[in-house]
Amino acid sequence: MENLKFTDVIKSYEEKDSEVNYKVVEKPSEERAVIKNDVKRTTFLSVNEKDKDKVKYLRSLLCDIVESIPVNYVQGMSEVSSVFVVYYFSEEYDRFSIRILEGSSKDDDESTEAKSFSVEKKQEYEAFKESVDEKIQNCRVVLTNVFNRKFVPLVEDNFKLYKANVEVFIQMMKKRNVNIEETNAYMFMGSVFTFFFRDVTTIEDAYKMFEIVLSCPLSTLFLLSVIYYDKISKKEQIEYVDDNLYQSVILLEKEFVETRENLKAKKNSFFSKNAILIGGAIGFVVAVALYRMNKRDPQ
């Protein structure tokens, strides 16, 4: 079985669905404020932080695009989006910056180096946006599709699907002699809701994670949590994502389905079913609160 390729996977997300709204929207001011705050703290994997102009351009693009897509913003979306911004625009910026440097003098470069988007820089940024407008439109479509298919289903109905998958994850870990309290679910929310962006160290590894998440069922996010449990629980970075990760996920999928069906079978009686739901709901409310309070800033 061949490994997936991010470039190939993303092509299917560039296609518009006739039943989905892709129109540019203007989000409420409060939502835009949250987005801006998250974008400020979002890093761009494999982009040199010392290249301040490039970081500013990518961050401005990230903010502009996330603010304009017709999907309600949830924490984690900024980090997920940053991977696509790097994919679409990192090399485009490199080519653009070379042209800018060739057309400016050394003195001009030094005079604007420390400024934060001066008038001239803003004009350059707008020129850059115009030069990559088609890719901006593609990125909007991709993010709309990604969030509608892979993010929204987990958070709608008060995290109903997420809670159900967490129960399966906990049972799978029990089989591995690891007992996890439901209130500790927040430990993995930061990984699941960023598609493990926070856990990897390079854009290449982020692509490997994303290509699997985008091409496989939603349960994959929890299978990856099983695979990388030791790293995540110890708050250690995943230094290298194995090229055979896709095969590992496929092998675990059967166990996930069987575990889910076994859990359903145990909830036959009305009393036991509701007791579990009530207890789980209480634990999960605590987990969600802790996740929001302890949202780890990207390093």
Coordinates of C-alpha atoms in Angstrom, one line a residue:
M1 CA 0.0 0.0 0.0
E2 CA 1.5 3.3 -1.1
N3 CA 1.8 6.2 1.3
L4 CA -0.5 9.2 0.7
K5 CA 0.9 12.5 -0.6
F6 CA -0.3 15.8 0.8
T7 CA -0.2 17.4 -2.6
D8 CA -2.5 14.7 -4.0
V9 CA -4.9 14.7 -1.0
I10 CA -5.3 18.5 -1.0
K11 CA -6.5 18.5 -4.6
S12 CA -9.8 16.9 -3.6
Y13 CA -10.3 19.6 -1.0
E14 CA -9.9 22.3 -3.7
E15 CA -13.1 21.1 -5.4
K16 CA -16.2 23.0 -4.5
D17 CA -19.3 21.1 -3.2
S18 CA -22.5 22.4 -4.8
E19 CA -24.2 22.2 -1.4
V20 CA -21.6 24.2 0.5
N21 CA -21.4 28.0 0.9
Y22 CA -18.0 29.4 -0.1
K23 CA -18.9 33.1 -0.1
V24 CA -16.5 35.6 1.6
V25 CA -18.0 36.7 4.8
E26 CA -17.4 39.5 7.4
K27 CA -17.3 37.9 10.8
P28 CA -18.6 39.7 13.9
S29 CA -16.0 42.0 15.6
E30 CA -15.7 39.7 18.7
E31 CA -14.9 36.7 16.5
R32 CA -12.4 38.7 14.5
A33 CA -10.7 39.7 17.7
V34 CA -10.3 36.1 18.8
I35 CA -8.9 35.2 15.4
K36 CA -6.4 38.0 15.5
N37 CA -5.3 37.0 19.0
D38 CA -4.8 33.4 18.0
V39 CA -3.0 34.3 14.7
K40 CA -0.5 36.4 16.6
R41 CA 0.5 33.3 18.6
T42 CA 0.5 30.9 15.7
T43 CA 3.9 29.8 14.4
F44 CA 4.7 28.8 10.8
L45 CA 6.6 25.5 10.8
S46 CA 9.9 25.5 9.0
V47 CA 9.7 29.3 8.4
N48 CA 12.7 31.2 9.8
E49 CA 11.4 33.4 12.5
K50 CA 14.2 35.9 11.8
D51 CA 12.7 36.5 8.4
K52 CA 10.3 39.0 9.9
D53 CA 8.9 40.3 6.7
K54 CA 8.0 36.8 5.6
V55 CA 6.4 36.0 8.9
K56 CA 4.3 39.3 8.7
Y57 CA 3.1 38.5 5.2
L58 CA 2.1 34.9 6.1
R59 CA 0.5 36.0 9.3
S60 CA -1.5 38.7 7.5
L61 CA -2.6 36.3 4.9
L62 CA -3.6 33.8 7.6
C63 CA -5.7 36.4 9.4
D64 CA -7.3 37.7 6.2
I65 CA -8.3 34.2 5.0
V66 CA -9.5 32.8 8.3
E67 CA -11.6 35.9 8.9
S68 CA -13.3 35.5 5.5
I69 CA -14.3 31.9 5.4
P70 CA -18.0 31.0 6.1
V71 CA -17.2 28.8 9.1
N72 CA -17.6 29.8 12.8
Y73 CA -14.2 30.1 14.3
V74 CA -13.0 27.6 17.0
Q75 CA -9.6 27.6 18.7
G76 CA -7.2 25.4 16.8
M77 CA -8.4 26.6 13.4
S78 CA -5.6 29.2 13.2
E79 CA -2.9 26.5 13.7
V80 CA -4.5 24.1 11.2
S81 CA -4.8 26.9 8.7
S82 CA -1.2 27.9 9.1
V83 CA -0.1 24.6 7.5
F84 CA -2.1 25.4 4.3
V85 CA -0.8 29.0 4.3
V86 CA 2.8 27.7 4.3
Y87 CA 1.9 25.2 1.6
Y88 CA 0.3 27.8 -0.7
F89 CA 2.3 30.9 0.0
S90 CA 5.8 30.2 1.4
E91 CA 7.6 29.7 -1.9
E92 CA 5.4 32.4 -3.5
Y93 CA 6.7 34.9 -1.0
D94 CA 10.3 33.8 -1.5
R95 CA 10.0 34.5 -5.3
F96 CA 8.2 37.8 -4.6
S97 CA 10.7 39.0 -2.1
I98 CA 13.6 38.4 -4.6
R99 CA 11.8 40.7 -7.1
I100 CA 11.3 43.4 -4.4
L101 CA 15.0 43.2 -3.3
E102 CA 16.1 43.5 -6.9
G103 CA 14.0 46.7 -7.3
S104 CA 15.2 48.4 -4.1
S105 CA 18.4 49.8 -2.9
K106 CA 20.3 48.7 0.2
D107 CA 19.5 52.0 1.9
D108 CA 15.8 51.5 1.3
D109 CA 16.0 48.0 2.9
E110 CA 17.7 49.3 6.0
S111 CA 15.3 52.2 6.4
T112 CA 12.2 49.9 6.5
E113 CA 13.7 46.9 8.2
A114 CA 12.4 47.7 11.7
K115 CA 9.1 49.1 10.7
S116 CA 5.8 47.2 11.0
F117 CA 4.1 47.4 7.6
S118 CA 4.9 51.0 6.7
V119 CA 2.9 52.6 3.9
E120 CA 5.4 51.2 1.4
K121 CA 5.3 47.8 3.0
K122 CA 1.5 47.8 2.9
Q123 CA 1.6 48.6 -0.8
E124 CA 4.0 45.7 -1.3
Y125 CA 1.8 43.4 0.7
E126 CA -1.3 44.3 -1.4
A127 CA 0.8 43.7 -4.5
F128 CA 1.7 40.3 -3.2
K129 CA -1.9 39.4 -2.4
E130 CA -2.9 40.4 -5.9
S131 CA -0.2 38.2 -7.4
V132 CA -1.4 35.2 -5.5
D133 CA -5.1 35.9 -5.6
E134 CA -6.0 32.6 -7.3
K135 CA -4.2 30.7 -4.6
I136 CA -6.0 32.7 -1.9
Q137 CA -9.3 31.6 -3.4
N138 CA -8.1 28.0 -3.5
C139 CA -7.0 28.2 0.2
R140 CA -10.4 29.6 1.2
V141 CA -12.1 26.7 -0.5
V142 CA -9.8 24.2 1.0
L143 CA -10.2 25.5 4.6
T144 CA -13.9 25.7 4.3
N145 CA -14.0 22.1 3.2
V146 CA -11.5 20.9 5.8
F147 CA -13.3 22.5 8.7
N148 CA -16.8 21.5 7.5
R149 CA -15.7 17.8 7.1
K150 CA -13.0 17.3 9.8
F151 CA -13.6 19.9 12.5
V152 CA -17.2 21.0 12.8
P153 CA -18.6 17.5 13.2
L154 CA -16.5 17.1 16.3
V155 CA -17.6 20.3 18.0
E156 CA -21.3 20.5 17.0
D157 CA -24.0 19.4 19.4
N158 CA -21.8 20.2 22.4
F159 CA -18.9 18.0 21.2
K160 CA -21.2 15.0 20.9
L161 CA -19.1 13.1 18.4
Y162 CA -15.8 14.0 20.1
K163 CA -17.1 12.6 23.4
A164 CA -18.2 9.4 21.7
N165 CA -14.8 9.0 20.1
V166 CA -13.0 9.8 23.4
E167 CA -14.9 6.9 25.1
V168 CA -13.5 4.6 22.4
F169 CA -10.0 6.0 22.8
I170 CA -10.1 5.5 26.6
Q171 CA -11.2 1.8 26.1
M172 CA -8.4 1.2 23.5
M173 CA -5.9 2.6 26.0
K174 CA -7.2 0.3 28.7
K175 CA -6.4 -2.6 26.5
R176 CA -2.8 -1.3 26.6
N177 CA -2.9 -1.1 30.4
V178 CA -3.2 2.7 30.5
N179 CA -6.1 4.1 32.5
I180 CA -7.2 7.6 31.6
E181 CA -9.7 9.6 33.6
E182 CA -12.3 11.3 31.4
T183 CA -11.5 14.6 32.9
N184 CA -8.0 14.2 31.5
A185 CA -9.5 14.3 28.0
Y186 CA -8.4 18.0 27.7
M187 CA -4.8 16.7 27.5
F188 CA -5.5 15.5 24.0
M189 CA -7.9 18.2 22.8
G190 CA -5.0 20.4 21.9
S191 CA -3.6 17.7 19.6
V192 CA -6.9 16.5 18.1
F193 CA -8.2 20.0 17.3
T194 CA -4.9 21.1 15.6
F195 CA -4.5 17.8 13.7
F196 CA -1.3 17.3 15.8
F197 CA 0.2 20.6 14.6
R198 CA 1.3 21.4 18.1
D199 CA 3.1 18.0 18.5
V200 CA 5.3 18.0 15.4
T201 CA 8.4 20.1 14.7
T202 CA 8.6 20.4 10.9
I203 CA 6.3 21.3 8.1
E204 CA 7.1 18.0 6.4
D205 CA 5.8 16.1 9.4
A206 CA 2.7 18.3 9.6
Y207 CA 2.0 17.4 6.0
K208 CA 2.3 13.7 6.8
M209 CA -0.2 14.1 9.7
F210 CA -2.6 16.2 7.7
E211 CA -2.6 13.9 4.6
I212 CA -3.8 11.1 6.9
V213 CA -6.3 13.2 8.8
L214 CA -7.8 14.6 5.5
S215 CA -8.0 11.3 3.7
C216 CA -9.3 9.0 6.5
P217 CA -12.4 8.9 8.8
L218 CA -12.6 11.2 11.7
S219 CA -11.7 8.3 14.0
T220 CA -8.2 8.7 12.7
L221 CA -7.6 11.7 15.0
F222 CA -8.1 9.3 18.0
L223 CA -6.1 6.5 16.5
L224 CA -3.2 9.0 16.2
S225 CA -3.8 9.8 19.8
V226 CA -3.3 6.1 20.6
I227 CA -0.2 5.9 18.5
Y228 CA 1.4 9.0 20.0
Y229 CA 0.0 8.6 23.5
D230 CA 3.4 8.4 25.2
K231 CA 4.7 11.5 23.6
I232 CA 1.6 13.6 24.1
S233 CA 1.0 12.5 27.7
K234 CA 4.6 13.5 28.5
K235 CA 4.2 16.8 26.5
E236 CA 7.1 15.7 24.3
Q237 CA 7.4 16.8 20.7
I238 CA 7.1 14.2 17.9
E239 CA 10.6 14.5 16.4
Y240 CA 9.9 12.3 13.3
V241 CA 6.7 11.0 11.8
D242 CA 7.2 7.6 10.3
D243 CA 6.6 7.2 6.6
N244 CA 4.5 4.1 7.3
L245 CA 2.2 5.9 9.7
Y246 CA -0.7 5.5 7.3
Q247 CA -0.4 1.7 7.5
S248 CA -0.3 1.8 11.3
V249 CA -3.6 3.8 11.3
I250 CA -5.3 1.4 8.9
L251 CA -4.3 -1.5 11.2
L252 CA -5.8 0.2 14.2
E253 CA -9.1 1.1 12.5
K254 CA -10.5 -2.4 12.9
E255 CA -9.9 -2.3 16.6
F256 CA -11.5 1.1 16.9
V257 CA -14.7 -0.1 15.1
E258 CA -14.8 -3.3 17.3
T259 CA -14.3 -1.2 20.5
R260 CA -17.0 1.2 19.5
E261 CA -19.5 -1.6 18.8
N262 CA -18.7 -3.2 22.1
L263 CA -19.4 0.0 23.9
K264 CA -22.7 0.3 22.2
A265 CA -23.6 -3.2 23.2
K266 CA -22.9 -2.4 26.9
K267 CA -25.4 0.5 26.8
N268 CA -28.5 -1.7 26.2
S269 CA -30.6 -0.7 29.2
F270 CA -32.1 2.8 29.5
F271 CA -30.6 3.3 33.0
S272 CA -27.1 2.3 32.2
K273 CA -27.1 4.4 29.0
N274 CA -28.2 7.5 30.7
A275 CA -26.0 7.0 33.7
I276 CA -23.0 6.9 31.5
L277 CA -24.1 9.9 29.5
I278 CA -24.7 12.0 32.6
G279 CA -21.4 11.0 34.2
G280 CA -19.5 11.5 30.9
A281 CA -21.1 14.9 30.4
I282 CA -20.0 16.2 33.8
G283 CA -16.5 15.0 33.2
F284 CA -16.4 16.4 29.7
V285 CA -17.6 19.8 30.8
V286 CA -14.6 19.9 33.1
A287 CA -12.3 18.8 30.3
V288 CA -13.5 21.4 27.9
A289 CA -13.1 24.1 30.5
L290 CA -9.6 23.0 31.3
Y291 CA -8.7 22.9 27.5
R292 CA -9.8 26.5 27.1
M293 CA -8.0 27.6 30.2
N294 CA -4.8 25.7 29.4
K295 CA -4.6 26.3 25.7
R296 CA -0.9 25.9 25.1
D297 CA 0.8 28.7 23.3
P298 CA 2.7 27.5 20.2
Q299 CA 6.4 27.4 20.9

